[in-house]
């Protein structure tokens, strides 16, 4: 197979530069490492070669191929040594002025056919290329760390980037064993843009006193199906990385409400509680292991009250069947008896609002989140309102824990936890499609590979039902009066007619 770019230059030999160099050499390219810091390129080459040796020991790389890769990994002393490269990839500090200066120097050295790319994660590709004489050969080429394991790369076109350049970069990404996705030059591109909903909405939930960090993490792992809870994820990434990204995208979109950061992370960043790297973040770490408090057992209730279910409950037939399976004494009258536990299952509304609108006794009213199919979850979530009686709260908790499934009881919240977070993720993803930043297909690929979500955000919306997600957002906007929850036109139109969020207009 012919190598698309025979000679590749890498400027910047940090973790990202090393990772790109490794996969480029494995793809058959001659890779030239260059770093302005004395000795950095040499150390990078040693680290890459050591990585290949480990892969050989584990049987994941043939010894002959490792030897060949090492022979293709060269060191450069100056930028002039990159003059014969077909492709030069920059992976240096995230400063616009520094990148502009570098590419102006490179443009004067390399031949006309050389493609110049930046691995920037947050800067405008168009702005970096603004000072170039030939911006048509410049693009963004955003890999994710660790590069050999994170199999997605964003190919970003600036306003003047040639379509042929993007096509060639996509082909080269495939040759390196990665999946390319095409993105327009907008703040956060695809992955960092789409990822805004998960952490920021979770922070709002904690900030409202609805649940603590560990409870939110448990709910989103075990009810919504995420691999890591948002606070576990922020601890892993480090707030010195994640909070500045929140602020950057928020400001680049001129204070768009959907991307509003949280004072919680700002305060913790200022206090040095960054996560695993400092031994303390949202969790405390001992020898790298998070110290998670044990979950309290379900209360023991000797005599459970009868249960009455609101006729407006989401998935009402499924909820009634669940109660039957749990052995509940179900009331079927138009209204509840004076002794009954009153169950509501709203979409987007809080329990207080539902109790008032439906004229229920709030002291006996408890809510349950039924957005997800109960059979697909490992946790149920109940919510009380400010006057729910303790005996009714405990009775509901004990009842829904009867079959051994975990139960979380949270304070009143429009949209519980899962509804809020999932609807926010789906809404932001829908607006990415509405803006034409990328295709729905590339969005799903980028988010699944780049963020590790259980499925793409549009598929997530389809699983819950676009109409349900739309209802959650409308009702949350009513409860909170916050433009953050206004539905994207992409979601509004598809939700209104029951169309898949993955559907592209012809």
Coordinates of C-alpha atoms in Angstrom, one line a residue:
X1 CA 0.0 0.0 0.0
X2 CA 1.3 3.4 -1.0
X3 CA 1.8 5.8 2.0
X4 CA -0.2 9.0 1.5
X5 CA 2.4 11.2 3.2
X6 CA 5.9 9.7 2.9
X7 CA 7.6 12.4 4.9
X8 CA 5.8 13.9 8.0
X9 CA 7.2 16.5 10.3
X10 CA 6.0 16.8 13.9
X11 CA 6.6 20.1 15.7
X12 CA 6.1 19.7 19.4
X13 CA 7.0 16.5 21.2
X14 CA 4.7 16.5 24.2
X15 CA 2.3 13.6 24.8
X16 CA 0.2 14.5 21.8
X17 CA 3.1 15.0 19.4
X18 CA 4.6 11.7 20.5
X19 CA 1.4 9.9 20.0
X20 CA 0.9 11.2 16.5
X21 CA 4.5 10.4 15.6
X22 CA 4.0 6.8 16.8
X23 CA 1.0 6.1 14.6
X24 CA 2.4 8.0 11.6
X25 CA 5.6 5.9 11.7
X26 CA 3.5 2.7 12.1
X27 CA 1.6 3.8 9.0
X28 CA 4.8 3.8 7.0
X29 CA 5.8 7.4 7.0
X30 CA 9.2 8.8 7.7
X31 CA 8.6 11.0 10.7
X32 CA 10.8 13.9 11.7
X33 CA 10.6 15.1 15.3
X34 CA 11.4 18.7 16.1
X35 CA 11.1 20.6 19.4
X36 CA 12.4 24.0 20.3
X37 CA 13.3 22.8 23.8
X38 CA 16.8 21.3 23.9
X39 CA 16.8 17.5 24.3
X40 CA 13.0 17.2 24.1
X41 CA 13.0 15.5 20.7
X42 CA 15.6 13.0 21.8
X43 CA 13.5 12.1 24.9
X44 CA 10.4 11.8 22.8
X45 CA 12.1 9.4 20.4
X46 CA 13.3 7.3 23.3
X47 CA 9.8 7.2 24.8
X48 CA 8.2 6.2 21.5
X49 CA 10.7 3.4 20.9
X50 CA 10.1 2.2 24.5
X51 CA 6.4 2.1 23.7
X52 CA 7.1 -0.1 20.6
X53 CA 9.2 -2.4 22.7
X54 CA 6.4 -2.9 25.2
X55 CA 4.0 -3.6 22.3
X56 CA 6.4 -6.3 21.0
X57 CA 6.7 -7.8 24.5
X58 CA 2.9 -8.0 24.7
X59 CA 2.7 -9.6 21.3
X60 CA 0.7 -6.6 19.8
X61 CA 3.4 -5.6 17.4
X62 CA 5.8 -7.7 15.3
X63 CA 9.5 -7.2 16.2
X64 CA 10.4 -6.6 12.5
X65 CA 7.8 -3.8 12.2
X66 CA 9.0 -2.2 15.4
X67 CA 12.6 -2.1 14.0
X68 CA 11.3 -0.6 10.8
X69 CA 9.3 2.0 12.7
X70 CA 12.4 3.0 14.7
X71 CA 14.4 3.5 11.5
X72 CA 11.7 5.8 10.2
X73 CA 11.7 8.0 13.4
X74 CA 14.3 10.8 12.9
X75 CA 15.4 13.8 14.8
X76 CA 15.5 17.4 13.5
X77 CA 17.5 20.3 14.9
X78 CA 15.8 23.2 13.1
X79 CA 12.6 23.9 11.1
X80 CA 14.7 24.0 8.0
X81 CA 15.2 20.2 8.4
X82 CA 11.4 19.8 7.6
X83 CA 11.7 21.4 4.2
X84 CA 11.2 18.1 2.4
X85 CA 8.0 17.0 4.3
X86 CA 4.7 16.4 2.6
X87 CA 2.9 17.1 5.8
X88 CA 3.8 19.1 8.9
X89 CA 1.8 18.7 12.1
X90 CA 2.0 21.2 14.9
X91 CA 1.4 20.1 18.5
X92 CA 2.7 23.0 20.6
X93 CA 1.3 25.4 23.2
X94 CA -2.3 26.6 22.7
X95 CA -1.4 30.2 21.9
X96 CA -2.6 31.9 18.7
X97 CA 0.4 34.2 18.3
X98 CA 2.9 31.4 18.8
X99 CA 1.2 29.1 16.3
X100 CA 0.9 31.9 13.7
X101 CA 4.6 32.7 14.0
X102 CA 5.5 29.0 13.6
X103 CA 3.4 28.5 10.5
X104 CA 4.6 31.7 8.9
X105 CA 8.2 30.4 9.3
X106 CA 7.2 26.9 8.0
X107 CA 5.4 28.4 4.9
X108 CA 8.6 30.1 3.9
X109 CA 10.6 26.8 4.1
X110 CA 8.4 24.1 2.7
X111 CA 7.4 23.5 -1.0
X112 CA 4.0 24.4 -2.5
X113 CA 2.6 20.8 -2.1
X114 CA 3.2 20.6 1.6
X115 CA 0.1 20.5 3.8
X116 CA 0.3 22.4 7.1
X117 CA -1.9 21.4 10.0
X118 CA -2.5 22.2 13.6
X119 CA -3.6 19.8 16.4
X120 CA -5.3 22.7 18.2
X121 CA -8.2 21.8 20.4
X122 CA -9.6 25.2 21.1
X123 CA -8.2 27.9 18.7
X124 CA -9.8 29.0 15.4
X125 CA -8.2 27.3 12.4
X126 CA -9.1 30.3 10.3
X127 CA -7.4 32.6 12.7
X128 CA -4.2 30.6 12.8
X129 CA -4.1 30.6 9.0
X130 CA -5.0 34.3 8.6
X131 CA -1.4 35.4 8.2
X132 CA -0.5 32.7 5.7
X133 CA 0.0 33.4 2.0
X134 CA -1.7 30.1 1.1
X135 CA -4.3 29.4 3.7
X136 CA -5.9 26.9 1.4
X137 CA -3.3 24.2 2.3
X138 CA -3.8 24.7 6.1
X139 CA -6.3 22.7 8.2
X140 CA -7.0 21.6 11.7
X141 CA -6.1 18.0 12.5
X142 CA -7.3 17.3 16.1
X143 CA -6.2 14.1 17.7
X144 CA -7.2 13.0 21.2
X145 CA -4.9 11.8 24.0
X146 CA -3.7 9.0 24.2
X147 CA -3.5 9.1 20.4
X148 CA -2.8 5.4 19.8
X149 CA -5.9 4.4 21.8
X150 CA -8.3 7.3 20.9
X151 CA -9.3 6.3 17.4
X152 CA -11.0 9.5 16.2
X153 CA -9.5 12.6 14.6
X154 CA -11.3 15.8 13.7
X155 CA -10.4 17.2 10.3
X156 CA -11.3 20.9 10.4
X157 CA -11.6 23.2 7.4
X158 CA -10.9 26.9 7.9
X159 CA -12.8 29.3 5.7
X160 CA -10.2 29.1 2.9
X161 CA -9.0 25.4 3.4
X162 CA -9.1 23.4 0.2
X163 CA -11.6 20.5 0.1
X164 CA -8.9 18.3 -1.4
X165 CA -6.6 18.9 1.6
X166 CA -9.3 17.8 4.0
X167 CA -10.0 14.7 1.8
X168 CA -6.3 13.8 1.8
X169 CA -6.0 14.3 5.6
X170 CA -9.1 12.0 6.1
X171 CA -7.5 9.3 4.0
X172 CA -4.2 9.6 5.9
X173 CA -6.1 9.3 9.2
X174 CA -7.6 6.0 8.0
X175 CA -4.1 4.8 7.0
X176 CA -3.0 5.5 10.5
X177 CA -5.8 3.3 11.8
X178 CA -8.0 6.3 12.9
X179 CA -11.6 7.3 12.0
X180 CA -11.7 10.8 10.6
X181 CA -14.7 13.1 11.0
X182 CA -15.2 16.4 9.1
X183 CA -15.9 19.5 11.1
X184 CA -16.4 23.2 10.4
X185 CA -14.2 25.7 12.2
X186 CA -16.3 26.5 15.2
X187 CA -15.5 26.7 18.9
X188 CA -14.8 23.2 20.3
X189 CA -15.2 21.7 16.8
X190 CA -17.3 18.5 17.4
X191 CA -16.2 16.5 20.5
X192 CA -15.4 19.4 22.9
X193 CA -18.6 21.2 21.7
X194 CA -20.8 18.1 22.1
X195 CA -19.3 17.3 25.5
X196 CA -20.5 20.6 27.1
X197 CA -23.8 19.2 28.4
X198 CA -22.6 16.3 30.5
X199 CA -20.5 18.1 33.1
X200 CA -22.1 21.5 33.1
X201 CA -25.6 20.2 33.7
X202 CA -24.4 17.8 36.4
X203 CA -22.7 20.8 38.1
X204 CA -26.0 22.7 38.1
X205 CA -27.7 19.7 39.7
X206 CA -25.2 19.7 42.5
X207 CA -25.2 23.4 42.7
X208 CA -29.0 23.4 43.3
X209 CA -28.6 20.9 46.2
X210 CA -30.5 18.2 44.5
X211 CA -27.9 15.5 45.0
X212 CA -24.2 15.2 45.9
X213 CA -21.4 14.3 43.5
X214 CA -21.3 10.6 44.2
X215 CA -25.1 10.2 43.8
X216 CA -25.1 12.0 40.5
X217 CA -22.3 9.8 39.2
X218 CA -24.1 6.7 40.3
X219 CA -27.3 7.7 38.6
X220 CA -25.7 8.6 35.3
X221 CA -23.6 5.4 35.3
X222 CA -26.4 3.0 36.4
X223 CA -29.5 4.6 35.0
X224 CA -28.3 6.4 31.9
X225 CA -25.5 3.9 31.1
X226 CA -22.4 6.2 31.0
X227 CA -19.1 4.5 31.6
X228 CA -17.9 7.2 34.0
X229 CA -20.0 9.7 36.0
X230 CA -19.3 13.4 35.2
X231 CA -17.4 14.0 38.4
X232 CA -15.3 10.9 38.0
X233 CA -14.5 12.1 34.5
X234 CA -13.6 15.6 35.6
X235 CA -11.3 14.1 38.2
X236 CA -9.7 11.9 35.6
X237 CA -9.2 14.8 33.1
X238 CA -8.2 17.3 35.8
X239 CA -10.0 20.6 36.4
X240 CA -6.9 22.5 35.1
X241 CA -7.9 21.1 31.7
X242 CA -11.7 20.8 31.9
X243 CA -12.7 24.1 33.5
X244 CA -10.7 26.3 31.0
X245 CA -12.4 24.4 28.2
X246 CA -15.8 25.2 29.7
X247 CA -14.9 28.9 29.9
X248 CA -13.3 29.1 26.5
X249 CA -16.3 27.6 24.6
X250 CA -18.7 29.7 26.7
X251 CA -16.9 32.9 25.8
X252 CA -16.2 32.0 22.2
X253 CA -20.0 31.6 21.7
X254 CA -20.5 35.0 23.3
X255 CA -21.9 33.8 26.6
X256 CA -24.4 31.3 25.1
X257 CA -26.5 30.0 28.0
X258 CA -26.2 26.3 26.9
X259 CA -22.5 26.3 27.7
X260 CA -22.5 28.3 31.0
X261 CA -19.7 27.1 33.3
X262 CA -20.0 26.6 37.0
X263 CA -18.6 28.4 40.0
X264 CA -18.1 25.0 41.6
X265 CA -15.2 24.1 39.2
X266 CA -13.8 27.6 39.3
X267 CA -13.5 27.5 43.1
X268 CA -12.0 24.0 43.1
X269 CA -9.5 25.0 40.4
X270 CA -8.5 28.0 42.5
X271 CA -8.1 25.7 45.5
X272 CA -5.9 23.2 43.7
X273 CA -8.4 20.4 44.0
X274 CA -7.8 19.2 40.4
X275 CA -8.6 15.5 40.7
X276 CA -6.5 12.4 40.6
X277 CA -3.3 14.3 39.7
X278 CA -3.4 16.2 43.1
X279 CA -4.9 13.4 45.1
X280 CA -8.2 15.3 45.7
X281 CA -10.9 16.6 43.5
X282 CA -14.6 15.7 43.7
X283 CA -13.3 12.5 45.3
X284 CA -10.2 11.9 47.5
X285 CA -7.6 9.5 46.2
X286 CA -5.3 7.2 48.1
X287 CA -2.6 5.5 45.9
X288 CA -4.6 6.5 42.9
X289 CA -7.8 4.8 44.2
X290 CA -10.9 7.0 44.8
X291 CA -12.4 6.8 48.3
X292 CA -16.1 6.5 47.5
X293 CA -18.5 6.5 50.5
X294 CA -20.6 3.4 50.8
X295 CA -24.3 3.7 49.8
X296 CA -26.8 3.6 52.6
X297 CA -29.1 0.5 52.5
X298 CA -32.7 0.9 51.7
X299 CA -34.9 1.6 54.7
X300 CA -36.9 -1.3 56.2
X301 CA -40.6 -0.6 56.2
X302 CA -42.9 -3.2 57.9
X303 CA -46.2 -2.1 56.4
X304 CA -46.2 -0.4 53.0
X305 CA -49.1 1.9 52.2
X306 CA -51.2 1.3 49.1
X307 CA -49.9 3.0 45.9
X308 CA -51.9 5.3 43.6
X309 CA -50.3 6.3 40.2
X310 CA -51.1 9.6 38.5
X311 CA -52.9 9.1 35.2
X312 CA -50.4 11.5 33.6
X313 CA -47.4 9.5 34.6
X314 CA -44.8 8.7 31.8
X315 CA -44.7 5.0 30.9
X316 CA -47.7 4.6 33.1
X317 CA -48.5 1.0 32.0
X318 CA -44.9 0.0 32.5
X319 CA -44.9 1.6 35.9
X320 CA -48.1 -0.2 36.9
X321 CA -46.6 -3.5 35.8
X322 CA -43.4 -2.8 37.7
X323 CA -45.4 -2.1 40.9
X324 CA -47.3 -5.3 40.4
X325 CA -44.1 -7.2 40.0
X326 CA -42.9 -5.6 43.3
X327 CA -46.0 -6.8 45.1
X328 CA -47.4 -3.3 45.7
X329 CA -51.0 -2.8 46.7
X330 CA -52.2 -0.7 43.8
X331 CA -55.2 1.6 44.0
X332 CA -57.1 2.0 40.7
X333 CA -59.6 4.7 41.6
X334 CA -59.8 8.1 40.0
X335 CA -58.3 9.6 43.1
X336 CA -56.1 8.3 45.9
X337 CA -57.3 7.2 49.3
X338 CA -56.2 9.3 52.3
X339 CA -53.6 6.6 53.2
X340 CA -52.0 6.1 49.7
X341 CA -48.6 6.9 48.5
X342 CA -49.1 9.0 45.4
X343 CA -46.7 8.4 42.5
X344 CA -46.0 10.8 39.7
X345 CA -43.6 10.3 36.8
X346 CA -43.2 13.7 35.0
X347 CA -41.0 14.6 32.1
X348 CA -39.1 17.8 32.8
X349 CA -41.4 19.1 35.5
X350 CA -40.5 19.0 39.2
X351 CA -42.6 17.1 41.7
X352 CA -43.9 20.3 43.4
X353 CA -45.3 21.6 40.1
X354 CA -47.0 18.3 39.3
X355 CA -48.6 18.0 42.8
X356 CA -50.0 21.5 42.5
X357 CA -51.2 21.2 38.9
X358 CA -52.8 17.7 39.5
X359 CA -54.2 18.8 42.9
X360 CA -52.4 16.1 44.8
X361 CA -51.4 16.1 48.5
X362 CA -47.8 17.0 48.2
X363 CA -47.0 15.5 51.6
X364 CA -47.8 12.0 50.1
X365 CA -46.4 12.6 46.6
X366 CA -43.2 11.1 45.4
X367 CA -41.8 11.2 41.8
X368 CA -40.0 8.5 39.8
X369 CA -38.0 9.0 36.7
X370 CA -39.4 6.8 33.9
X371 CA -37.6 8.4 30.9
X372 CA -35.6 5.2 30.5
X373 CA -37.0 1.7 30.2
X374 CA -36.7 0.3 33.7
X375 CA -35.6 -3.1 32.3
X376 CA -32.4 -1.5 30.8
X377 CA -31.3 0.2 34.0
X378 CA -29.4 -0.8 37.1
X379 CA -30.8 2.0 39.3
X380 CA -34.1 3.7 39.9
X381 CA -34.4 7.4 40.9
X382 CA -37.1 8.8 43.1
X383 CA -37.6 12.5 44.0
X384 CA -39.4 14.2 46.9
X385 CA -40.8 17.7 47.2
X386 CA -40.1 20.1 50.1
X387 CA -43.0 18.7 52.2
X388 CA -43.0 15.0 51.3
X389 CA -43.4 13.0 54.6
X390 CA -40.5 10.9 55.6
X391 CA -42.6 7.8 56.0
X392 CA -43.8 8.2 52.4
X393 CA -40.3 8.8 51.2
X394 CA -39.1 5.7 53.0
X395 CA -42.0 3.6 51.8
X396 CA -41.4 4.5 48.2
X397 CA -37.6 3.7 48.6
X398 CA -38.3 0.4 50.3
X399 CA -40.9 -0.6 47.7
X400 CA -38.7 0.1 44.6
X401 CA -35.7 -1.6 46.2
X402 CA -37.7 -4.9 46.8
X403 CA -36.2 -6.7 43.8
X404 CA -32.6 -5.7 44.7
X405 CA -32.2 -2.9 42.2
X406 CA -30.4 0.2 43.6
X407 CA -32.5 3.2 44.4
X408 CA -31.4 6.8 44.7
X409 CA -33.7 9.4 46.4
X410 CA -33.0 13.0 45.4
X411 CA -34.5 16.4 46.2
X412 CA -37.0 18.0 43.9
X413 CA -35.7 18.8 40.5
X414 CA -37.2 19.6 37.1
X415 CA -36.1 16.6 35.1
X416 CA -34.6 14.6 38.0
X417 CA -30.9 13.9 37.0
X418 CA -31.0 11.6 33.9
X419 CA -33.6 13.6 32.1
X420 CA -31.8 16.9 32.7
X421 CA -28.4 15.6 31.5
X422 CA -29.5 13.5 28.6
X423 CA -31.9 16.2 27.3
X424 CA -29.1 18.8 27.5
X425 CA -26.6 16.5 25.6
X426 CA -29.2 15.7 22.9
X427 CA -30.2 19.4 22.6
X428 CA -26.6 20.6 22.1
X429 CA -25.9 17.7 19.6
X430 CA -29.1 18.7 17.7
X431 CA -27.9 22.3 17.5
X432 CA -24.5 21.2 16.2
X433 CA -26.4 19.6 13.3
X434 CA -28.6 22.6 12.9
X435 CA -25.5 24.8 12.5
X436 CA -24.1 22.5 9.9
X437 CA -20.9 22.0 12.0
X438 CA -20.8 18.3 10.9
X439 CA -23.0 15.6 9.6
X440 CA -25.2 13.6 12.0
X441 CA -23.1 10.5 11.1
X442 CA -19.8 12.2 11.9
X443 CA -21.3 13.6 15.1
X444 CA -22.3 10.2 16.3
X445 CA -18.8 8.7 15.4
X446 CA -16.9 11.6 17.0
X447 CA -18.8 11.5 20.3
X448 CA -18.9 7.7 20.7
X449 CA -15.1 7.4 20.0
X450 CA -14.0 10.7 21.5
X451 CA -16.1 10.9 24.7
X452 CA -16.9 7.2 25.3
X453 CA -20.6 7.7 25.5
X454 CA -22.7 4.5 25.4
X455 CA -24.1 5.7 22.1
X456 CA -24.1 8.8 20.0
X457 CA -26.2 11.7 21.4
X458 CA -28.7 11.6 18.5
X459 CA -29.1 7.9 18.9
X460 CA -29.6 8.6 22.6
X461 CA -32.4 11.0 21.8
X462 CA -34.0 8.5 19.5
X463 CA -33.8 5.8 22.2
X464 CA -35.6 8.1 24.7
X465 CA -37.9 9.4 22.0
X466 CA -37.4 12.9 20.4
X467 CA -40.9 13.9 21.5
X468 CA -40.1 13.0 25.1
X469 CA -36.8 14.9 25.0
X470 CA -38.6 17.9 23.6
X471 CA -41.2 17.7 26.4
X472 CA -38.4 17.5 29.0
X473 CA -36.8 20.6 27.6
X474 CA -40.0 22.7 27.3
X475 CA -41.0 21.8 30.8
X476 CA -37.6 22.4 32.3
X477 CA -37.6 25.8 30.6
X478 CA -40.9 26.5 32.3
X479 CA -39.6 25.4 35.7
X480 CA -36.3 27.2 35.6
X481 CA -37.1 30.1 33.2
X482 CA -33.6 29.6 31.8
X483 CA -32.8 29.9 28.1
X484 CA -30.2 27.2 28.6
X485 CA -33.1 24.7 28.0
X486 CA -34.6 26.2 24.9
X487 CA -34.8 23.4 22.3
X488 CA -32.8 23.5 19.1
X489 CA -34.8 23.9 15.9
X490 CA -33.4 20.6 14.8
X491 CA -34.9 18.9 17.8
X492 CA -38.1 20.9 17.8
X493 CA -39.0 20.0 14.2
X494 CA -38.1 16.3 14.5
X495 CA -39.7 15.9 17.9
X496 CA -42.9 17.6 16.7
X497 CA -43.4 15.1 13.9
X498 CA -41.8 12.1 15.6
X499 CA -38.9 11.9 13.2
X500 CA -35.5 10.4 14.0
X501 CA -32.8 12.9 15.1
X502 CA -30.4 11.1 12.7
X503 CA -32.6 12.1 9.7
X504 CA -30.9 14.5 7.3
X505 CA -32.9 16.7 5.1
X506 CA -32.5 16.0 1.3

